[in-house]
Coordinates of C-alpha atoms in Angstrom, one line a residue:
M1 CA 1.1 6.9 -15.5
M2 CA 3.0 4.2 -18.2
H3 CA 6.0 5.2 -20.3
N4 CA 8.2 3.8 -22.5
T5 CA 11.1 1.5 -21.2
Y6 CA 13.8 3.5 -22.9
I7 CA 14.1 6.8 -24.4
Q8 CA 17.1 8.2 -25.7
L9 CA 17.6 11.8 -25.1
T10 CA 20.9 13.0 -26.6
S11 CA 23.7 10.8 -28.0
D12 CA 25.4 10.6 -24.7
L13 CA 22.1 10.3 -22.2
G14 CA 19.0 7.7 -22.0
I15 CA 16.3 7.3 -19.5
Y16 CA 15.1 3.5 -18.5
R17 CA 11.7 3.2 -17.3
D18 CA 12.3 1.4 -14.2
V19 CA 10.3 1.9 -11.0
I20 CA 12.1 5.2 -11.4
N21 CA 13.6 6.9 -13.8
V22 CA 17.0 6.0 -14.6
G23 CA 19.6 7.9 -16.1
V24 CA 22.1 5.9 -18.5
L25 CA 24.9 8.4 -19.3
R26 CA 27.7 6.5 -21.7
R27 CA 31.1 7.6 -22.9
H28 CA 34.2 6.0 -24.1
G29 CA 32.9 2.7 -23.1
R30 CA 32.4 3.6 -19.7
I31 CA 28.3 4.3 -18.0
L32 CA 27.5 6.4 -15.1
L33 CA 24.0 6.1 -13.6
I34 CA 21.7 8.5 -12.0
G35 CA 19.0 6.6 -9.9
C36 CA 18.8 2.9 -9.8
G37 CA 15.2 2.1 -9.1
E38 CA 14.7 -2.1 -8.7
G39 CA 17.9 -2.5 -11.0
Q40 CA 15.8 -4.0 -13.5
I41 CA 18.2 -2.5 -16.4
L42 CA 20.0 -5.6 -16.0
E43 CA 17.3 -8.0 -16.3
Q44 CA 16.9 -7.1 -20.2
S45 CA 17.1 -9.9 -22.7
S46 CA 20.4 -9.5 -24.8
L47 CA 18.1 -9.1 -28.1
E48 CA 16.3 -6.2 -25.7
K49 CA 19.6 -4.8 -25.2
A50 CA 20.8 -4.6 -28.3
A51 CA 17.7 -3.4 -30.0
R52 CA 18.0 -0.4 -27.4
G53 CA 21.8 -0.2 -27.3
L54 CA 21.7 -0.4 -23.9
F55 CA 24.4 -3.3 -22.8
V56 CA 24.6 -2.3 -19.2
R57 CA 26.6 -4.6 -17.1
P58 CA 27.5 -4.0 -13.6
E59 CA 31.5 -4.1 -15.4
N60 CA 30.8 -1.3 -17.4
V61 CA 29.2 1.3 -14.9
D62 CA 31.5 3.3 -12.7
W63 CA 29.0 5.1 -10.9
I64 CA 25.8 5.5 -9.3
L65 CA 24.3 9.1 -8.6
L66 CA 21.3 9.3 -6.3
T67 CA 19.4 12.4 -5.7
H68 CA 17.8 11.4 -2.3
H69 CA 17.6 8.3 0.0
H70 CA 14.2 6.8 -0.5
R71 CA 14.1 3.1 -1.0
D72 CA 12.4 3.0 -4.7
E73 CA 15.5 5.1 -5.7
A74 CA 17.8 2.4 -4.7
S75 CA 16.4 -0.9 -3.8
G76 CA 18.1 -2.6 -6.9
L77 CA 21.9 -1.3 -5.8
A78 CA 23.4 -4.6 -4.7
P79 CA 24.4 -6.2 -7.9
F80 CA 25.9 -3.2 -8.9
L81 CA 28.1 -2.7 -5.7
E82 CA 28.9 -6.1 -5.3
K83 CA 31.0 -5.4 -8.4
G84 CA 32.9 -2.6 -7.1
V85 CA 30.3 0.3 -8.7
R86 CA 30.7 3.3 -6.7
L87 CA 27.7 4.9 -4.9
A88 CA 27.5 8.9 -4.5
V89 CA 24.6 10.2 -2.3
P90 CA 23.4 13.8 -0.8
A91 CA 25.7 14.5 1.8
N92 CA 23.1 15.5 4.5
E93 CA 21.4 12.1 3.9
R94 CA 24.9 9.7 3.9
S95 CA 23.7 7.8 7.2
L96 CA 20.8 7.0 5.4
F97 CA 23.0 5.1 3.0
D98 CA 25.7 3.9 4.9
A99 CA 24.5 3.6 8.5
V100 CA 20.8 3.6 8.2
E101 CA 20.8 0.6 10.9
T102 CA 20.8 3.5 13.3
F103 CA 17.7 4.9 11.7
W104 CA 16.0 1.7 12.2
T105 CA 16.6 1.5 15.5
D106 CA 15.8 4.3 17.0
D107 CA 12.3 4.0 18.6
A108 CA 11.8 7.6 18.8
V109 CA 11.0 7.4 14.7
W110 CA 7.9 5.0 15.7
Y111 CA 6.5 6.0 18.9
H112 CA 5.4 9.4 20.3
N113 CA 6.4 10.8 17.0
Y114 CA 5.6 14.4 15.8
N115 CA 8.3 14.7 12.7
F116 CA 8.4 12.7 9.9
H117 CA 11.5 13.4 8.2
P118 CA 13.4 11.2 7.6
S119 CA 11.0 8.6 6.1
P120 CA 10.8 5.1 6.6
L121 CA 11.1 4.4 3.0
T122 CA 14.7 4.4 3.2
L123 CA 16.7 1.3 2.3
R124 CA 16.7 -1.3 4.9
Q125 CA 20.4 -2.2 5.3
S126 CA 23.8 -0.2 4.9
V127 CA 25.3 0.5 1.7
P128 CA 28.9 1.8 1.0
V129 CA 28.9 5.3 -0.3
A130 CA 32.0 6.4 -2.1
R131 CA 31.2 10.4 -2.3
A132 CA 28.7 12.6 -0.5
L133 CA 27.9 15.4 -2.4
S134 CA 26.5 19.0 -1.5
G135 CA 25.2 22.1 -3.5
G136 CA 27.4 23.6 -5.3
D137 CA 29.7 20.1 -5.4
I138 CA 31.0 19.6 -9.3
F139 CA 31.3 16.0 -10.2
E140 CA 33.4 15.2 -12.8
W141 CA 33.3 12.0 -15.0
Q142 CA 34.7 11.4 -18.2
G143 CA 35.1 15.0 -19.3
L144 CA 31.7 16.0 -18.2
N145 CA 31.1 18.3 -15.3
I146 CA 27.7 17.5 -13.2
E147 CA 26.7 20.0 -11.1
V148 CA 25.1 19.7 -7.9
L149 CA 22.0 21.7 -6.9
E150 CA 21.0 21.9 -2.8
T151 CA 16.9 21.4 -3.6
T152 CA 15.4 20.0 -0.6
G153 CA 11.9 19.3 -0.5
C154 CA 9.9 16.0 0.2
T155 CA 13.5 15.1 2.1
L156 CA 15.5 16.5 4.6
G157 CA 18.8 16.7 2.1
S158 CA 17.7 15.8 -1.6
V159 CA 19.8 17.3 -4.3
T160 CA 19.2 18.0 -8.4
Y161 CA 21.5 16.9 -11.1
L162 CA 22.8 19.5 -13.4
I163 CA 24.5 18.1 -16.7
H164 CA 25.5 19.8 -19.6
L165 CA 25.7 18.0 -22.9
G166 CA 26.9 19.7 -26.0
G167 CA 24.7 22.6 -25.4
I168 CA 21.8 20.7 -23.9
K169 CA 20.8 21.2 -20.0
V170 CA 19.5 17.9 -18.5
T171 CA 18.2 18.1 -15.0
F172 CA 17.2 15.0 -12.8
V173 CA 15.4 16.6 -9.8
G174 CA 14.2 13.8 -8.1
D175 CA 10.5 13.4 -6.8
M176 CA 10.4 17.7 -7.2
L177 CA 7.6 17.1 -9.2
Y178 CA 5.8 14.3 -11.3
G179 CA 4.8 16.2 -14.5
P180 CA 3.1 19.4 -16.1
G181 CA 1.2 20.9 -12.8
Q182 CA 1.9 17.7 -10.4
L183 CA 3.3 15.6 -7.9
W184 CA 4.0 12.3 -7.3
E185 CA 2.3 12.3 -3.7
F186 CA 1.8 15.0 -1.2
H187 CA 2.3 13.8 2.3
S188 CA 6.2 13.8 1.8
L189 CA 5.7 17.6 2.2
Q190 CA 4.2 17.9 5.9
G191 CA 6.9 20.7 7.4
R192 CA 7.3 23.2 10.4
L193 CA 4.8 26.4 10.7
R194 CA 7.1 29.3 11.7
M195 CA 5.1 31.6 14.0
A196 CA 5.3 35.4 14.1
D197 CA 7.7 35.3 17.1
G198 CA 10.3 33.4 14.8
S199 CA 9.5 30.0 17.1
V200 CA 8.6 26.6 15.0
T201 CA 6.5 24.1 15.5
N202 CA 7.1 20.1 15.0
E203 CA 6.3 18.6 11.6
Y204 CA 2.9 17.0 12.8
H205 CA 0.7 20.7 12.4
G206 CA 2.5 21.8 8.8
F207 CA 0.4 20.3 6.0
G208 CA 2.0 20.8 2.8
E209 CA 5.0 23.4 4.4
K210 CA 7.6 22.0 2.2
S211 CA 5.1 22.6 -0.9
E212 CA 7.4 26.2 -1.1
Q213 CA 10.6 24.6 -0.4
I214 CA 9.8 22.5 -3.7
L215 CA 8.7 25.7 -6.2
I216 CA 12.2 27.4 -4.4
G217 CA 14.1 24.6 -5.9
L218 CA 12.5 24.2 -8.7
E219 CA 12.8 28.2 -9.6
K220 CA 16.6 27.5 -8.5
I221 CA 16.5 25.4 -11.4
L222 CA 14.9 27.5 -13.7
Q223 CA 18.3 29.9 -13.6
H224 CA 20.5 27.8 -15.0
K225 CA 17.7 27.7 -17.9
P226 CA 17.7 23.9 -18.4
N227 CA 16.4 22.1 -21.4
F228 CA 15.0 18.8 -20.1
L229 CA 13.7 18.4 -16.5
V230 CA 13.8 14.4 -15.4
P231 CA 11.7 13.8 -12.1
S232 CA 12.1 9.9 -10.7
H233 CA 8.8 9.2 -10.6
G234 CA 7.0 10.8 -14.1
V235 CA 7.5 12.4 -17.4
I236 CA 10.3 14.1 -18.9
I237 CA 9.2 17.4 -18.8
E238 CA 10.4 19.5 -22.3
Q239 CA 9.2 22.5 -21.3
P240 CA 10.2 23.2 -17.9
Q241 CA 8.7 27.0 -17.1
S242 CA 5.6 26.4 -17.9
T243 CA 5.7 22.9 -16.1
I244 CA 6.5 24.6 -13.4
S245 CA 4.3 27.5 -13.7
R246 CA 1.6 25.0 -13.6
L247 CA 2.6 23.3 -10.6
R248 CA 2.8 26.4 -8.5
E249 CA -0.9 27.6 -9.9
N250 CA -1.9 24.0 -8.6
I251 CA -0.2 23.4 -5.5
E252 CA -1.3 27.4 -4.1
A253 CA -4.9 26.3 -5.2
C254 CA -4.8 23.5 -3.0
M255 CA -2.9 25.4 0.0
A256 CA -5.5 28.0 -0.2
N257 CA -8.4 25.9 0.1
Y258 CA -7.1 24.0 3.0
R259 CA -6.3 27.3 4.7
Q260 CA -9.5 28.3 4.6
L261 CA -11.0 25.6 6.9
S262 CA -7.8 24.5 8.8
S263 CA -7.9 24.8 12.5
G264 CA -4.5 26.1 12.5
R265 CA -6.7 29.5 12.2
W266 CA -7.4 28.6 15.8
Y267 CA -4.0 27.0 17.2
F268 CA -1.3 28.8 15.0
Y269 CA -2.9 31.7 13.8
T270 CA 0.3 34.1 13.8
A271 CA 1.8 31.8 10.8
K272 CA -0.3 32.8 8.6
P273 CA -1.6 36.8 7.6
D274 CA -4.9 35.0 6.1
W275 CA -5.6 33.3 9.3
E276 CA -4.4 36.0 11.9
V277 CA -7.2 38.3 10.2
V278 CA -9.6 36.0 11.3
R279 CA -8.8 34.6 14.3
D280 CA -10.8 37.4 16.7
K281 CA -14.1 36.5 14.5
L282 CA -13.9 32.8 15.6
N283 CA -14.7 33.6 19.3
R284 CA -18.1 34.1 17.9
N285 CA -18.6 30.5 17.8
C286 CA -17.3 29.9 21.4
R287 CA -20.1 28.7 24.0
P288 CA -20.1 27.8 27.5
L289 CA -19.8 23.9 28.7
P290 CA -23.3 23.0 30.2
P291 CA -22.8 22.3 34.2
W292 CA -22.3 18.7 34.0
V293 CA -19.3 18.8 32.1
L294 CA -16.0 19.5 34.0
E295 CA -12.7 20.7 32.3
F296 CA -10.1 19.9 34.9
Y297 CA -7.3 18.7 33.5
G298 CA -5.6 18.8 30.3
T299 CA -7.0 16.8 27.5
S300 CA -9.7 14.9 29.9
R301 CA -12.9 16.1 30.0
A302 CA -16.3 14.7 32.9
L303 CA -19.6 13.4 32.8
I304 CA -20.5 14.4 36.1
A305 CA -24.0 12.8 37.2
D306 CA -26.3 13.9 40.3
D307 CA -24.7 11.7 42.5
G308 CA -21.2 13.0 41.7
S309 CA -19.8 9.8 39.7
V310 CA -18.0 10.1 36.8
F311 CA -18.2 8.8 32.8
L312 CA -14.6 9.8 32.1
I313 CA -13.7 11.1 28.5
D314 CA -9.5 10.5 27.9
C315 CA -6.8 10.3 30.0
A316 CA -3.1 11.0 29.4
G317 CA -0.6 13.2 31.9
D318 CA -0.8 13.1 35.4
C319 CA -4.9 13.1 34.7
P320 CA -5.2 10.0 37.2
A321 CA -3.4 12.0 40.0
K322 CA -5.7 14.8 39.4
I323 CA -8.4 12.6 39.8
A324 CA -7.6 11.4 42.9
E325 CA -6.5 14.4 44.4
L326 CA -10.3 16.0 43.5
Q327 CA -11.6 12.6 45.1
Q328 CA -9.7 13.0 48.6
Q329 CA -10.7 17.0 48.8
G330 CA -14.6 15.2 48.0
E331 CA -14.8 17.4 44.5
M332 CA -15.1 14.4 42.4
G333 CA -16.9 10.9 42.5
A334 CA -16.3 7.4 41.6
I335 CA -15.1 6.8 38.0
E336 CA -17.1 4.7 36.7
A337 CA -16.4 4.5 32.7
V338 CA -14.0 6.0 30.6
W339 CA -14.2 6.6 26.9
I340 CA -11.6 7.0 24.2
T341 CA -11.7 9.5 21.2
H342 CA -9.1 8.8 19.5
Y343 CA -6.0 6.6 19.8
H344 CA -3.0 9.8 20.0
D345 CA -0.5 9.4 22.8
D346 CA -1.6 13.0 24.4
H347 CA -5.4 11.2 24.9
V348 CA -4.6 7.5 25.8
G349 CA -1.3 8.1 27.6
S350 CA -2.9 7.3 31.2
V351 CA -6.1 5.2 30.3
N352 CA -4.1 1.8 31.9
D353 CA -3.5 4.0 34.9
V354 CA -6.9 5.2 36.0
R355 CA -8.2 2.1 34.7
S356 CA -6.4 -0.2 37.3
Q357 CA -6.7 2.6 40.3
Q358 CA -10.1 3.5 39.7
H359 CA -11.4 0.1 38.6
C360 CA -13.8 1.3 35.6
P361 CA -14.2 -0.1 32.3
V362 CA -12.8 1.8 28.8
Y363 CA -15.3 2.2 26.3
A364 CA -14.0 2.7 22.3
H365 CA -15.6 2.4 19.0
E366 CA -14.5 -0.6 16.6
C367 CA -12.6 1.7 14.8
M368 CA -9.7 2.1 16.5
A369 CA -10.1 -0.9 19.1
D370 CA -7.5 -2.8 17.4
I371 CA -4.7 0.3 17.2
L372 CA -5.4 0.7 20.9
R373 CA -4.7 -2.7 22.0
N374 CA -2.0 -3.6 19.2
P375 CA -0.5 -0.3 18.8
K376 CA 2.7 -1.5 17.5
A377 CA 1.1 -3.2 14.6
Y378 CA 1.0 0.3 13.2
Y379 CA 2.8 3.1 12.1
M380 CA 0.9 6.4 12.8
P381 CA 1.8 9.6 14.0
C382 CA 1.3 10.4 18.1
L383 CA 1.5 6.6 18.9
D384 CA 1.7 5.1 22.1
P385 CA 3.3 2.0 22.1
N386 CA 1.9 0.2 25.3
P387 CA -1.0 -0.9 24.6
I388 CA -4.6 -0.4 26.1
V389 CA -7.4 -2.6 27.8
V390 CA -10.4 -1.8 25.8
D391 CA -13.2 -3.6 27.6
K392 CA -16.2 -2.5 25.7
V393 CA -16.2 -2.0 22.0
V394 CA -19.3 0.0 20.5
K395 CA -20.6 0.4 16.9
T396 CA -21.8 3.4 15.1
G397 CA -25.2 4.3 16.5
E398 CA -25.0 2.1 19.4
M399 CA -26.3 3.9 22.4
W400 CA -26.6 3.4 26.1
Q401 CA -27.7 4.8 29.2
W402 CA -25.4 6.1 32.2
K403 CA -27.2 7.4 35.0
D404 CA -29.4 10.2 33.6
F405 CA -27.5 10.2 30.1
R406 CA -28.1 9.1 26.8
L407 CA -24.6 8.2 24.9
T408 CA -24.0 7.5 21.2
A409 CA -21.0 6.1 19.6
Y410 CA -19.9 7.5 16.0
D411 CA -17.2 6.6 13.8
F412 CA -15.7 10.1 12.9
P413 CA -12.5 10.0 10.4
G414 CA -11.7 13.4 10.9
Q415 CA -8.7 14.1 12.3
S416 CA -7.3 10.8 12.3
Y417 CA -8.3 7.5 10.5
Y418 CA -8.8 5.9 13.6
D419 CA -11.0 8.4 15.7
A420 CA -14.7 8.6 17.0
A421 CA -17.2 10.8 18.1
L422 CA -19.5 10.5 21.2
L423 CA -23.0 12.4 21.5
V424 CA -24.1 12.8 25.1
E425 CA -27.8 14.0 25.7
H426 CA -28.6 15.5 29.3
D427 CA -31.0 17.5 30.5
G428 CA -32.3 18.7 27.3
V429 CA -29.0 19.4 25.9
S430 CA -27.1 17.7 23.4
V431 CA -22.8 17.5 23.3
L432 CA -21.1 16.1 20.7
F433 CA -17.5 15.3 21.7
V434 CA -15.3 15.3 18.6
G435 CA -11.5 14.4 19.9
D436 CA -9.4 16.5 18.3
S437 CA -11.3 16.8 14.7
L438 CA -12.5 20.4 14.8
T439 CA -12.3 23.7 16.7
P440 CA -14.2 27.2 16.1
G441 CA -11.4 28.0 13.4
G442 CA -12.5 24.8 11.5
I443 CA -11.1 20.9 10.9
D444 CA -7.9 19.8 12.4
D445 CA -6.6 18.3 8.9
Y446 CA -3.0 19.8 9.6
C447 CA -1.7 16.5 9.5
A448 CA -1.3 13.9 6.4
Q449 CA 0.1 11.4 8.2
N450 CA -3.0 10.9 10.0
R451 CA -5.0 9.7 6.8
N452 CA -7.4 12.6 6.0
L453 CA -9.2 11.6 3.3
L454 CA -11.2 12.9 0.3
G455 CA -14.4 12.1 -1.1
E456 CA -18.0 11.4 -0.5
G457 CA -18.6 9.4 2.7
V458 CA -15.1 9.6 4.1
G459 CA -12.6 11.5 6.2
F460 CA -14.0 15.3 6.8
D461 CA -16.9 14.6 4.3
R462 CA -18.5 12.1 6.7
C463 CA -17.6 14.2 10.1
L464 CA -19.2 17.2 8.8
T465 CA -22.6 15.2 7.4
L466 CA -22.8 13.6 10.6
I467 CA -22.8 16.9 12.6
D468 CA -25.4 18.3 10.1
E469 CA -27.6 15.6 10.5
L470 CA -27.6 15.2 14.2
R471 CA -27.6 18.8 15.0
P472 CA -25.9 18.9 18.0
D473 CA -26.3 22.1 20.5
L474 CA -22.4 22.2 21.3
L475 CA -18.9 20.6 20.0
V476 CA -16.4 19.9 22.5
N477 CA -12.5 19.0 21.4
E478 CA -10.4 19.0 24.5
H479 CA -7.5 21.2 23.2
V480 CA -10.4 23.9 23.2
A481 CA -11.6 25.6 26.6
G482 CA -15.4 25.6 26.8
A483 CA -17.2 24.5 23.9
F484 CA -18.4 26.0 20.2
T485 CA -20.5 25.6 17.6
F486 CA -21.6 26.0 14.0
S487 CA -24.5 27.4 12.5
P488 CA -26.0 25.2 9.5
K489 CA -25.0 28.0 7.0
E490 CA -21.6 28.1 8.4
L491 CA -21.7 23.8 8.0
H492 CA -22.8 23.9 4.9
E493 CA -20.2 26.4 3.8
M494 CA -17.4 24.0 5.3
Q495 CA -19.1 21.0 3.5
A496 CA -19.0 23.2 0.1
I497 CA -15.1 24.4 0.7
F498 CA -13.7 20.7 1.6
R499 CA -15.7 18.8 -1.2
E500 CA -14.0 21.6 -3.8
R501 CA -10.2 20.3 -2.7
E502 CA -10.8 16.5 -3.8
A503 CA -11.1 18.2 -7.3
L504 CA -8.0 20.9 -6.8
F505 CA -6.0 17.9 -5.3
G506 CA -6.8 15.5 -8.2
K507 CA -5.0 18.0 -10.8
L508 CA -2.1 18.1 -8.7
F509 CA -1.6 14.2 -8.7
P510 CA -1.3 11.6 -11.8
W511 CA -3.8 9.0 -9.7
D512 CA -7.2 8.3 -10.8
H513 CA -8.1 9.5 -7.2
P514 CA -6.3 12.0 -5.2
N515 CA -6.0 10.0 -2.2
Y516 CA -3.2 7.8 -3.5
G517 CA -1.2 11.4 -3.4
L518 CA -2.1 12.3 0.2
D519 CA -2.6 9.1 2.0
P520 CA 1.0 7.6 2.9
R521 CA -0.7 4.3 4.1
W522 CA -2.7 3.1 1.5
V523 CA -0.5 0.3 1.1
R524 CA 0.8 -0.9 4.6
C525 CA 1.6 -4.0 6.5
Y526 CA -0.2 -5.2 9.0
P527 CA 1.3 -6.0 11.6
Y528 CA 4.0 -3.1 11.3
N529 CA 5.9 -4.1 14.4
Q530 CA 5.8 -7.6 15.7
T531 CA 8.2 -9.8 17.8
V532 CA 8.8 -13.5 17.0
K533 CA 10.8 -16.3 18.3
S534 CA 13.7 -17.2 16.3
G535 CA 13.2 -19.6 13.7
S536 CA 9.7 -19.5 13.8
E537 CA 7.0 -18.8 10.9
V538 CA 6.2 -15.0 10.8
N539 CA 2.7 -13.9 9.1
F540 CA 2.1 -10.3 7.0
E541 CA -0.8 -9.4 5.8
L542 CA -0.3 -6.5 3.3
C543 CA -3.3 -4.1 3.3
V544 CA -4.0 -2.2 -0.1
L545 CA -6.9 0.6 0.2
N546 CA -8.5 0.8 -3.5
H547 CA -9.4 4.7 -3.2
S548 CA -10.5 4.8 -6.8
D549 CA -14.6 4.2 -8.2
I550 CA -13.1 1.0 -10.0
P551 CA -11.9 -2.1 -9.3
H552 CA -7.9 -2.7 -9.3
A553 CA -5.6 -5.1 -9.2
A554 CA -3.0 -5.5 -6.3
S555 CA 0.2 -7.8 -6.4
V556 CA 2.7 -7.9 -3.5
S557 CA 6.2 -10.1 -3.2
I558 CA 8.3 -10.2 -0.5
R559 CA 12.1 -9.1 0.3
L560 CA 13.8 -10.7 2.9
P561 CA 16.6 -9.7 5.0
K562 CA 19.9 -12.2 5.2
G563 CA 19.2 -15.6 6.8
W564 CA 15.2 -15.5 6.4
Q565 CA 13.4 -18.0 4.2
I566 CA 10.1 -17.8 1.7
V567 CA 7.1 -19.8 3.2
N568 CA 4.7 -17.8 0.9
G569 CA 6.4 -15.2 -0.7
C570 CA 3.9 -13.4 -2.9
G571 CA 0.4 -13.1 -3.5
E572 CA -2.3 -10.7 -5.3
K573 CA -5.9 -9.5 -5.2
Q574 CA -9.1 -7.7 -6.8
I575 CA -10.0 -5.0 -4.5
S576 CA -13.1 -3.5 -5.3
P577 CA -13.8 0.3 -5.1
K578 CA -13.6 1.8 -2.1
T579 CA -12.3 -1.1 -0.3
E580 CA -9.1 -2.5 1.7
G581 CA -7.9 -5.7 0.0
R582 CA -5.8 -8.0 2.0
I583 CA -3.0 -10.0 0.7
S584 CA -1.4 -13.0 3.3
L585 CA 2.1 -13.7 3.2
S586 CA 4.9 -15.6 5.6
A587 CA 8.2 -16.3 5.7
L588 CA 10.7 -18.2 8.3
A589 CA 12.6 -16.4 10.8
P590 CA 16.1 -17.4 11.1
A591 CA 17.5 -19.5 13.9
T592 CA 20.3 -17.3 14.4
F593 CA 20.9 -13.8 13.6
E594 CA 23.3 -11.0 14.4
R595 CA 21.0 -8.3 15.1
S596 CA 18.0 -8.7 16.7
R597 CA 15.8 -5.8 14.9
H598 CA 15.4 -7.1 10.9
I599 CA 13.6 -5.3 8.1
V600 CA 11.5 -7.0 5.6
G601 CA 10.6 -5.5 2.4
F602 CA 7.4 -5.8 -0.4
V603 CA 7.4 -5.2 -3.5
V604 CA 3.8 -4.0 -4.8
Q605 CA 2.2 -3.9 -8.7
Y606 CA -1.0 -1.9 -8.7
D607 CA -2.7 -2.7 -12.0
G608 CA 0.3 -3.8 -13.5
L609 CA 2.6 -0.3 -12.2
N610 CA 5.4 -1.2 -10.6
L611 CA 5.7 0.8 -7.7
G612 CA 8.5 -1.1 -6.2
E613 CA 9.6 -1.9 -2.8
I614 CA 7.1 0.7 -1.3
V615 CA 6.3 -0.5 2.2
E616 CA 8.1 -2.5 5.3
A617 CA 7.7 -3.9 8.4
I618 CA 10.1 -4.2 11.4
V619 CA 10.6 -7.6 13.1
D620 CA 12.2 -8.1 16.4
I621 CA 13.6 -11.7 16.9
D622 CA 13.7 -13.2 20.5

């Protein structure tokens, strides 16, 4: 993924390799930049500048044009703007440049979140915008006409810039592709499913739905017959037609594999013709619940002992009121414990209430104990910001007895990275409560932001292997009425299809493992959001998950808002394969400040590859 630092594409246009490809357009002694990255073009030595003919100084630059709002496109703007360089941005994303504080202060972005655009990979503070550009606009500069094409996809308002240079057409396409048949990442292509009646889901349910927008946008670009495509991340494309054909082929192969196993076949079958065809056949896997499992409210289920007492599984909404009503009617006994299948708000929103009202302990697997107790420390979908009291933390394989029920807990990283399963054995019947991870239609992996990993022994591969080992009589998902099951043959077919996915997505990305392109939080800050006292020392842990089969070195440096001071501003770590390494940094919060919410950035290098400021954390100062 490394490239030459500078490539002269035409007599007027060069490409400088920052964390992104920056277009350097030179005419009549003046410069226009397309993209900015970290602004490293200003850091070259005089000798290097002379050797490459760069001589880029802010005083020589008239404009910077940006294709989309992502922070790695624009984190180096400050020295240019301070010297009066003007900034042009996509019109539909203007507020993410000149009013970005509105985005950062909107807690709806962080909590109970089922939509993921715009992304928090946006500027940490506002910058002045001189011009907003829409599809169809012509940007005139030094006798050149730069055509603006609307090409949404990875962001809601991204654009492409088409430049005619002496018979050569060059397009700057943002992150619409990386190279021949490849994308930089896939998780930002989460979109909305359109149902047969015209209704749409939220983005949570639409894995890869924006990939078709990417392909439509690229076909639009091809109509202009460009000679070169310049992506933000990736290689300069000299054969646009074949490159885009390969990309379509790879995306379609990945999505076809996904659709074969998706729980969308059960929930959203009218959205895809191939789902609707099989929907009725899926009912053959449905089974009734045993009499000792009560389906009484929403996403809750109850294990009923012979004496009427209850072991509750998940609790949200008005579940506590329903429990009280049933107890008053003599139809439900005392709640003696609560088990949490996963952290999502529609499963945990009322756990604290039922715990306090029923005076019962809360059980959770160790994989999710911290996100339940400290939810604001994470940026994940469907997050309830209220901490949940967990009384008993259990480990994988830990077994205990409740009345005549034998219960065993398992890590179950299916629908979410923070997910667990509970095996319940009673009266000769075994039931595996799987949260939302499976339905009669397959696996619930339709939200990349849940961190659904590929590979042997992780993610759904681990889940399907566990089911195959345990062979429970029934599976229960609280969004599905009753229970369901898969035969050993069906399980093995599901495993085979799922394992094909790793190779298919491997072709789609330039990384040495596809999880880097699928996992939006492979580098994250812990805590993501914290509240501190003014003037206090603030600690951050940068968590880097090495998805590879080989060790990688990670280094991180901190970027602070105005008024902050560095205590420990950088660190590095060699990270073993398939493990998460942690790098500790710290800074001193200001004693006085204008705004209470501050956004801290972190620049990441991975085995020497500069990824730019791809991680952030939110700090609220009292």
